[in-house]
mmCIF file of C-alpha atoms in Angstrom:
data_model
loop_
_atom_site.group_PDB
_atom_site.id
_atom_site.type_symbol
_atom_site.label_atom_id
_atom_site.label_comp_id
_atom_site.label_asym_id
_atom_site.label_seq_id
_atom_site.Cartn_x
_atom_site.Cartn_y
_atom_site.Cartn_z
ATOM 1 C CA LYS A 1 2.181 10.429 -4.126
ATOM 2 C CA GLN A 2 0.141 8.296 -6.518
ATOM 3 C CA GLU A 3 -3.643 8.393 -6.032
ATOM 4 C CA VAL A 4 -6.067 6.107 -7.847
ATOM 5 C CA THR A 5 -9.781 6.871 -8.111
ATOM 6 C CA GLN A 6 -12.549 4.678 -9.465
ATOM 7 C CA ILE A 7 -15.920 5.861 -10.694
ATOM 8 C CA PRO A 8 -18.675 4.904 -10.105
ATOM 9 C CA ALA A 9 -18.438 3.477 -6.581
ATOM 10 C CA ALA A 10 -21.355 1.154 -7.334
ATOM 11 C CA LEU A 11 -23.239 0.157 -10.451
ATOM 12 C CA SER A 12 -26.380 -1.939 -10.923
ATOM 13 C CA VAL A 13 -27.393 -3.055 -14.411
ATOM 14 C CA PRO A 14 -29.752 -5.581 -15.988
ATOM 15 C CA GLU A 15 -28.295 -8.671 -17.558
ATOM 16 C CA GLY A 16 -27.097 -8.230 -21.134
ATOM 17 C CA GLU A 17 -26.032 -4.597 -20.862
ATOM 18 C CA ASN A 18 -22.623 -3.378 -21.936
ATOM 19 C CA LEU A 19 -20.919 -1.317 -19.253
ATOM 20 C CA VAL A 20 -17.823 0.770 -18.572
ATOM 21 C CA LEU A 21 -15.875 1.130 -15.342
ATOM 22 C CA ASN A 22 -13.502 4.050 -14.961
ATOM 23 C CA CYS A 23 -10.141 4.393 -13.245
ATOM 24 C CA SER A 24 -8.000 7.529 -13.010
ATOM 25 C CA PHE A 25 -4.513 8.039 -11.553
ATOM 26 C CA THR A 26 -2.600 11.195 -10.693
ATOM 27 C CA ASP A 27 0.988 10.220 -11.609
ATOM 28 C CA SER A 28 1.424 9.135 -15.219
ATOM 29 C CA ALA A 29 4.864 7.588 -14.545
ATOM 30 C CA ILE A 30 3.479 4.070 -14.354
ATOM 31 C CA TYR A 31 4.988 0.770 -15.463
ATOM 32 C CA ASN A 32 1.659 -0.987 -15.896
ATOM 33 C CA LEU A 33 -1.985 -0.986 -14.818
ATOM 34 C CA GLN A 34 -3.930 -3.998 -13.682
ATOM 35 C CA TRP A 35 -7.642 -4.729 -13.279
ATOM 36 C CA PHE A 36 -8.703 -7.177 -10.574
ATOM 37 C CA ARG A 37 -11.944 -8.827 -9.596
ATOM 38 C CA GLN A 38 -12.830 -9.481 -5.941
ATOM 39 C CA ASP A 39 -15.718 -11.736 -4.942
ATOM 40 C CA PRO A 40 -17.165 -11.486 -1.409
ATOM 41 C CA GLY A 41 -14.918 -13.267 1.081
ATOM 42 C CA LYS A 42 -12.341 -14.033 -1.585
ATOM 43 C CA GLY A 43 -8.963 -12.702 -2.590
ATOM 44 C CA LEU A 44 -8.181 -10.757 -5.750
ATOM 45 C CA THR A 45 -8.161 -12.347 -9.187
ATOM 46 C CA SER A 46 -6.205 -10.609 -11.936
ATOM 47 C CA LEU A 47 -8.316 -9.901 -15.031
ATOM 48 C CA LEU A 48 -6.144 -7.821 -17.344
ATOM 49 C CA LEU A 49 -2.705 -6.221 -17.190
ATOM 50 C CA ILE A 50 -1.788 -3.373 -19.549
ATOM 51 C CA GLN A 51 1.833 -2.332 -19.956
ATOM 52 C CA SER A 52 2.475 1.425 -20.142
ATOM 53 C CA SER A 53 3.397 1.099 -23.821
ATOM 54 C CA GLN A 54 0.085 -0.565 -24.687
ATOM 55 C CA ARG A 55 -3.282 1.047 -25.429
ATOM 56 C CA GLU A 56 -5.565 -1.876 -24.644
ATOM 57 C CA GLN A 57 -5.885 -5.520 -23.668
ATOM 58 C CA THR A 58 -8.735 -7.928 -24.309
ATOM 59 C CA SER A 59 -9.831 -11.146 -22.653
ATOM 60 C CA GLY A 60 -13.144 -12.645 -23.692
ATOM 61 C CA ARG A 61 -15.910 -10.148 -22.939
ATOM 62 C CA LEU A 62 -13.492 -7.805 -21.159
ATOM 63 C CA ASN A 63 -11.553 -4.989 -22.765
ATOM 64 C CA ALA A 64 -9.304 -2.609 -20.851
ATOM 65 C CA SER A 65 -7.873 0.570 -22.333
ATOM 66 C CA LEU A 66 -5.111 2.820 -21.071
ATOM 67 C CA ASP A 67 -4.444 6.506 -21.788
ATOM 68 C CA LYS A 68 -1.320 7.136 -19.766
ATOM 69 C CA SER A 69 -0.948 10.781 -20.681
ATOM 70 C CA SER A 70 -4.386 11.645 -19.319
ATOM 71 C CA GLY A 71 -4.120 9.239 -16.390
ATOM 72 C CA ARG A 72 -7.142 7.150 -17.307
ATOM 73 C CA SER A 73 -8.142 3.557 -17.850
ATOM 74 C CA THR A 74 -11.489 1.993 -18.629
ATOM 75 C CA LEU A 75 -12.731 -1.557 -18.248
ATOM 76 C CA TYR A 76 -15.436 -2.448 -20.746
ATOM 77 C CA ILE A 77 -17.622 -5.475 -20.033
ATOM 78 C CA ALA A 78 -19.763 -6.680 -22.932
ATOM 79 C CA ALA A 79 -23.067 -8.504 -22.547
ATOM 80 C CA SER A 80 -22.948 -8.526 -18.754
ATOM 81 C CA GLN A 81 -24.074 -11.618 -16.811
ATOM 82 C CA PRO A 82 -25.138 -12.138 -13.178
ATOM 83 C CA GLY A 83 -21.865 -14.014 -12.653
ATOM 84 C CA ASP A 84 -20.010 -10.769 -13.356
ATOM 85 C CA SER A 85 -21.317 -9.356 -10.059
ATOM 86 C CA ALA A 86 -18.270 -8.533 -7.933
ATOM 87 C CA THR A 87 -16.030 -5.649 -6.908
ATOM 88 C CA TYR A 88 -13.650 -4.482 -9.629
ATOM 89 C CA LEU A 89 -10.367 -2.874 -8.598
ATOM 90 C CA CYS A 90 -7.722 -1.165 -10.661
ATOM 91 C CA ALA A 91 -4.128 -0.847 -9.512
ATOM 92 C CA VAL A 92 -1.062 0.893 -10.908
ATOM 93 C CA ARG A 93 2.592 -0.065 -10.577
ATOM 94 C CA PRO A 94 5.123 2.789 -10.607
ATOM 95 C CA ASN A 95 7.967 3.216 -13.036
ATOM 96 C CA ALA A 96 10.219 4.236 -10.183
ATOM 97 C CA GLY A 97 12.848 2.095 -8.515
ATOM 98 C CA GLY A 98 13.915 1.933 -4.885
ATOM 99 C CA THR A 99 11.354 0.880 -2.306
ATOM 100 C CA SER A 100 8.501 1.618 -4.748
ATOM 101 C CA TYR A 101 9.722 -1.178 -7.006
ATOM 102 C CA GLY A 102 6.828 -3.525 -7.714
ATOM 103 C CA LYS A 103 4.466 -1.646 -5.359
ATOM 104 C CA LEU A 104 0.791 -1.600 -6.353
ATOM 105 C CA THR A 105 -1.478 1.368 -5.565
ATOM 106 C CA PHE A 106 -5.162 0.449 -5.668
ATOM 107 C CA GLY A 107 -8.342 2.377 -6.281
ATOM 108 C CA GLN A 108 -11.261 1.923 -3.914
ATOM 109 C CA GLY A 109 -13.159 -0.318 -6.312
ATOM 110 C CA THR A 110 -16.488 -0.371 -8.147
ATOM 111 C CA ILE A 111 -19.172 -2.713 -6.808
ATOM 112 C CA LEU A 112 -20.988 -4.195 -9.792
ATOM 113 C CA THR A 113 -24.360 -5.921 -9.537
ATOM 114 C CA VAL A 114 -25.851 -7.546 -12.619
ATOM 115 C CA HIS A 115 -29.454 -8.604 -12.036
ATOM 116 C CA PRO A 116 -31.321 -11.153 -14.126
ATOM 117 C CA GLU B 1 -0.112 -25.206 -8.583
ATOM 118 C CA ALA B 2 -1.304 -24.357 -5.077
ATOM 119 C CA GLY B 3 -2.187 -20.723 -4.465
ATOM 120 C CA VAL B 4 -1.399 -18.422 -1.572
ATOM 121 C CA ALA B 5 -2.759 -19.855 1.678
ATOM 122 C CA GLN B 6 -3.864 -17.776 4.660
ATOM 123 C CA SER B 7 -5.233 -18.609 8.086
ATOM 124 C CA PRO B 8 -7.399 -18.047 9.921
ATOM 125 C CA ARG B 9 -10.082 -16.905 7.488
ATOM 126 C CA TYR B 10 -12.004 -15.012 10.166
ATOM 127 C CA LYS B 11 -11.075 -13.637 13.573
ATOM 128 C CA ILE B 12 -13.066 -11.668 16.133
ATOM 129 C CA ILE B 13 -11.256 -10.106 19.092
ATOM 130 C CA GLU B 14 -11.779 -7.442 21.721
ATOM 131 C CA LYS B 15 -9.837 -4.192 21.464
ATOM 132 C CA ARG B 16 -6.450 -4.256 23.194
ATOM 133 C CA GLN B 17 -6.098 -7.995 22.542
ATOM 134 C CA SER B 18 -3.401 -9.376 20.266
ATOM 135 C CA VAL B 19 -3.849 -11.388 17.076
ATOM 136 C CA ALA B 20 -1.626 -13.098 14.523
ATOM 137 C CA PHE B 21 -2.205 -14.038 10.896
ATOM 138 C CA TRP B 22 -0.296 -16.603 8.884
ATOM 139 C CA CYS B 23 0.533 -16.710 5.174
ATOM 140 C CA ASN B 24 2.107 -19.409 3.024
ATOM 141 C CA PRO B 25 3.077 -18.052 -0.404
ATOM 142 C CA ILE B 26 3.252 -19.909 -3.694
ATOM 143 C CA SER B 27 6.239 -22.240 -3.724
ATOM 144 C CA GLY B 28 9.334 -20.555 -5.107
ATOM 145 C CA HIS B 29 8.017 -17.014 -4.776
ATOM 146 C CA ALA B 30 10.676 -14.802 -3.254
ATOM 147 C CA THR B 31 8.538 -11.721 -2.662
ATOM 148 C CA LEU B 32 5.708 -11.587 -0.144
ATOM 149 C CA TYR B 33 3.294 -8.717 0.534
ATOM 150 C CA TRP B 34 0.808 -7.952 3.312
ATOM 151 C CA TYR B 35 -2.077 -5.621 2.468
ATOM 152 C CA GLN B 36 -4.796 -4.115 4.663
ATOM 153 C CA GLN B 37 -8.202 -3.618 3.032
ATOM 154 C CA ILE B 38 -10.689 -1.572 5.049
ATOM 155 C CA LEU B 39 -14.334 -1.950 4.023
ATOM 156 C CA GLY B 40 -15.096 0.181 0.974
ATOM 157 C CA GLN B 41 -11.443 0.863 0.183
ATOM 158 C CA GLY B 42 -8.794 -0.689 -1.992
ATOM 159 C CA PRO B 43 -5.969 -2.723 -0.451
ATOM 160 C CA LYS B 44 -3.107 -0.734 1.074
ATOM 161 C CA LEU B 45 0.383 -2.214 1.217
ATOM 162 C CA LEU B 46 1.610 -2.699 4.799
ATOM 163 C CA ILE B 47 4.895 -4.504 4.248
ATOM 164 C CA GLN B 48 6.891 -6.153 1.472
ATOM 165 C CA PHE B 49 9.506 -8.888 1.963
ATOM 166 C CA GLN B 50 12.160 -10.036 -0.448
ATOM 167 C CA ASN B 51 13.110 -13.502 0.846
ATOM 168 C CA ASN B 52 13.407 -12.852 4.595
ATOM 169 C CA GLY B 53 14.367 -9.180 4.339
ATOM 170 C CA VAL B 54 12.028 -6.182 4.557
ATOM 171 C CA VAL B 55 11.943 -4.076 1.373
ATOM 172 C CA ASP B 56 9.199 -1.598 2.270
ATOM 173 C CA ASP B 57 7.366 -1.137 5.579
ATOM 174 C CA SER B 58 6.684 2.574 5.239
ATOM 175 C CA GLN B 59 2.915 2.189 5.817
ATOM 176 C CA LEU B 60 3.136 -0.320 8.660
ATOM 177 C CA PRO B 61 2.015 1.146 12.045
ATOM 178 C CA LYS B 62 5.099 -0.097 13.807
ATOM 179 C CA ASP B 63 3.898 0.798 17.291
ATOM 180 C CA ARG B 64 1.362 -2.053 17.129
ATOM 181 C CA PHE B 65 2.002 -4.066 13.952
ATOM 182 C CA SER B 66 4.900 -6.437 13.355
ATOM 183 C CA ALA B 67 5.663 -8.976 10.667
ATOM 184 C CA GLU B 68 8.328 -11.563 10.053
ATOM 185 C CA ARG B 69 9.374 -14.029 7.416
ATOM 186 C CA LEU B 70 12.122 -15.934 9.178
ATOM 187 C CA LYS B 71 13.019 -18.634 6.661
ATOM 188 C CA GLY B 72 12.017 -16.736 3.541
ATOM 189 C CA VAL B 73 8.848 -18.794 3.085
ATOM 190 C CA ASP B 74 5.918 -18.458 5.520
ATOM 191 C CA SER B 75 5.109 -15.131 7.113
ATOM 192 C CA THR B 76 3.187 -13.957 10.147
ATOM 193 C CA LEU B 77 1.609 -10.561 10.742
ATOM 194 C CA LYS B 78 0.854 -9.585 14.341
ATOM 195 C CA ILE B 79 -1.200 -6.799 15.868
ATOM 196 C CA GLN B 80 -0.654 -5.966 19.542
ATOM 197 C CA PRO B 81 -2.711 -4.311 20.944
ATOM 198 C CA ALA B 82 -5.577 -4.155 18.458
ATOM 199 C CA LYS B 83 -7.723 -1.051 17.979
ATOM 200 C CA LEU B 84 -11.226 -0.735 16.555
ATOM 201 C CA GLU B 85 -9.837 0.831 13.377
ATOM 202 C CA ASP B 86 -7.810 -2.321 12.671
ATOM 203 C CA SER B 87 -11.014 -4.083 11.578
ATOM 204 C CA ALA B 88 -10.285 -5.001 7.975
ATOM 205 C CA VAL B 89 -9.385 -7.819 5.619
ATOM 206 C CA TYR B 90 -5.688 -8.655 5.661
ATOM 207 C CA LEU B 91 -4.501 -9.945 2.306
ATOM 208 C CA CYS B 92 -1.272 -11.749 1.628
ATOM 209 C CA ALA B 93 0.198 -11.850 -1.879
ATOM 210 C CA SER B 94 3.342 -13.280 -3.418
ATOM 211 C CA SER B 95 5.291 -12.865 -6.629
ATOM 212 C CA LEU B 96 8.253 -14.641 -8.194
ATOM 213 C CA THR B 97 10.511 -11.658 -7.574
ATOM 214 C CA ARG B 98 9.982 -7.979 -6.786
ATOM 215 C CA GLY B 99 10.433 -6.961 -10.412
ATOM 216 C CA ARG B 100 7.814 -4.682 -11.911
ATOM 217 C CA SER B 101 6.810 -7.264 -14.496
ATOM 218 C CA ASN B 102 6.090 -9.940 -11.935
ATOM 219 C CA GLU B 103 2.415 -10.533 -11.262
ATOM 220 C CA GLN B 104 1.224 -10.673 -7.659
ATOM 221 C CA PHE B 105 -1.033 -13.570 -6.662
ATOM 222 C CA PHE B 106 -3.400 -12.994 -3.748
ATOM 223 C CA GLY B 107 -4.638 -15.258 -0.980
ATOM 224 C CA PRO B 108 -8.279 -15.306 0.226
ATOM 225 C CA GLY B 109 -7.563 -12.959 3.115
ATOM 226 C CA THR B 110 -8.265 -12.934 6.852
ATOM 227 C CA ARG B 111 -11.254 -10.869 7.952
ATOM 228 C CA LEU B 112 -10.541 -9.269 11.349
ATOM 229 C CA THR B 113 -13.291 -7.749 13.478
ATOM 230 C CA VAL B 114 -12.221 -5.777 16.552
ATOM 231 C CA LEU B 115 -15.028 -5.183 19.084
#
């Protein structure tokens, strides 16, 4: 059974800092990995999706890396801003078929606070 | 393009009462998902529909939870009777198909509080 763990559970940083969020998964047979952002009272917004054959993806100040063999992904946020404050979730999609097809397994999230 | 719509946004009920949530997916999306997100945890898949058929309901507590998607569009999730541990945010998501490459789009969720 796939398990996804995110460290740290919460992070508070001053504005302008570069930071790294970590995600680890137990089963390396994944199709892709996705990072989401969740604002209070809102749904999930997809930030980056990395296919299993890729090593990293970039979007603006965000960079996500994937090391499938070691079961790890990191989300790097450059020059953090107060507007980046939210919960960040990673999720993996299995390579398997059957009822697992398309199923996402989520980590518990990292609560990020960026203070001015 | 309109996103995934959910209602109500908030619901407070007493334990042992029943409650229903509604979801309208993105137009043309064949696959619909219901997730339960307990405070401090990531979302957990409850049930997945492909059109109006159930693909995966392995984590749905079937003694009290039920869901339907009769015409392959809107879906309702019902809890009867509710327990304290059902307090959570219920998220609905949809994707074009159930293929692994198809991105899931999430609604704003319904926050349920059971007293």
